Amino acid sequence: EVRLVESGGGLVQPGGSLRLSCAASEFTFDSYWLSWVRQAPGKGLEWVANINQDGSAKYYVDSVKGRFSISRDNANNSLYLQMNSLRVEDTAVYYCARHSSGWFVAPIDIWGQGTLATVSS
Amino acid sequence: DIVMTQSPDSLAVSLGERATINCKSSQSLFYSSNNKDCVAWYQQKPGQPPKLLIYWASTRQSGVPDRFSGSGSGTDFTLTINNPQPEDVAVYYCQQHYTTPWTFGQGTKVEIK
């Protein structure tokens, strides 16, 4: 079964950092675009960032540019999100997600269960 | 950024009726490389991640019941649930997968009367 498992969430003070990880299994990891999508408590979905198959192309939503960095390790089937200068409004469940093919426009077809990042003093 | 606007915000339908959710994008989502529109629909139940139902505006994801269908083109899209079942109680989101930043509608909460 295709699987994505996130880890690394937790409680951090404003201005702090967190590094989220996502472990993938049962698919050819380096053939797919990957994304991070977040959901604040009781709110809707917000796409955060995505990365292409070899990590040479990365895109971010404006609200995290310069603070968050997406990366991947194809040798270890892992996706990461380094989150710096965290703000209270970054509090959310962060989902790791796979696009359905190698196309940039391929929709997300697989989601992890999510990891909660809470930014609070 | 492309704005995706869903309507209604919530709806309650009876078993045997039809649920219709609309989604309007602020610009065309037509992808000329495959002549399809880059719109996906997701279902999210409480405490669960979203689940892909429809992509390319009208292609049903494998394993999704055929009571779910997507339609529309250009900037106006619709998700229809024919004869909704109790297990269809959820929040439904449209999303454009045409360009970054990828954007979602605000969600539509569907309840069964």
XYZ file of N, CA and C in Angstrom, chain B residues 13-20 60 65-70 79-85 88:
69
model
N -28.953 17.542 2.479
C -29.745 16.845 1.474
C -30.342 15.581 2.069
N -31.459 15.187 1.494
C -32.107 13.950 1.932
C -31.584 12.778 1.116
N -31.654 11.606 1.698
C -31.296 10.406 0.953
C -32.171 10.320 -0.289
N -31.547 10.013 -1.415
C -32.287 9.921 -2.661
C -32.298 11.199 -3.464
N -31.905 12.308 -2.825
C -31.843 13.576 -3.556
C -30.473 13.697 -4.229
N -30.212 14.890 -4.748
C -28.938 15.166 -5.396
C -28.287 16.353 -4.695
N -26.999 16.236 -4.436
C -26.237 17.352 -3.868
C -25.369 17.954 -4.973
N -25.444 19.271 -5.089
C -24.659 19.971 -6.109
C -23.810 21.054 -5.453
N -13.076 10.492 -12.579
C -13.267 9.931 -11.250
C -12.047 9.118 -10.855
N -17.021 5.864 -5.698
C -18.342 5.428 -6.193
C -18.848 6.313 -7.331
N -19.574 5.711 -8.246
C -20.013 6.469 -9.427
C -21.154 7.445 -9.138
N -21.622 7.523 -7.892
C -22.581 8.574 -7.548
C -21.913 9.940 -7.481
N -20.583 9.958 -7.467
C -19.824 11.211 -7.499
C -19.448 11.515 -8.952
N -19.752 12.733 -9.399
C -19.356 13.121 -10.744
C -18.958 14.594 -10.761
N -18.051 14.912 -11.674
C -17.593 16.285 -11.836
C -17.873 16.768 -13.242
N -19.459 19.696 -8.635
C -19.408 18.340 -8.094
C -20.842 17.935 -7.767
N -21.232 16.790 -8.283
C -22.585 16.291 -8.030
C -22.503 14.957 -7.301
N -23.320 14.838 -6.277
C -23.441 13.567 -5.561
C -24.889 13.108 -5.749
N -25.042 12.040 -6.540
C -26.379 11.492 -6.765
C -26.711 10.485 -5.672
N -27.919 10.632 -5.117
C -28.362 9.738 -4.058
C -27.301 9.616 -2.957
N -26.976 10.723 -2.300
C -25.928 10.686 -1.275
C -26.263 9.709 -0.161
N -25.189 9.098 0.360
C -25.304 8.117 1.418
C -24.814 8.714 2.746
N -21.323 9.891 3.107
C -20.860 11.040 2.314
C -20.849 12.338 3.118
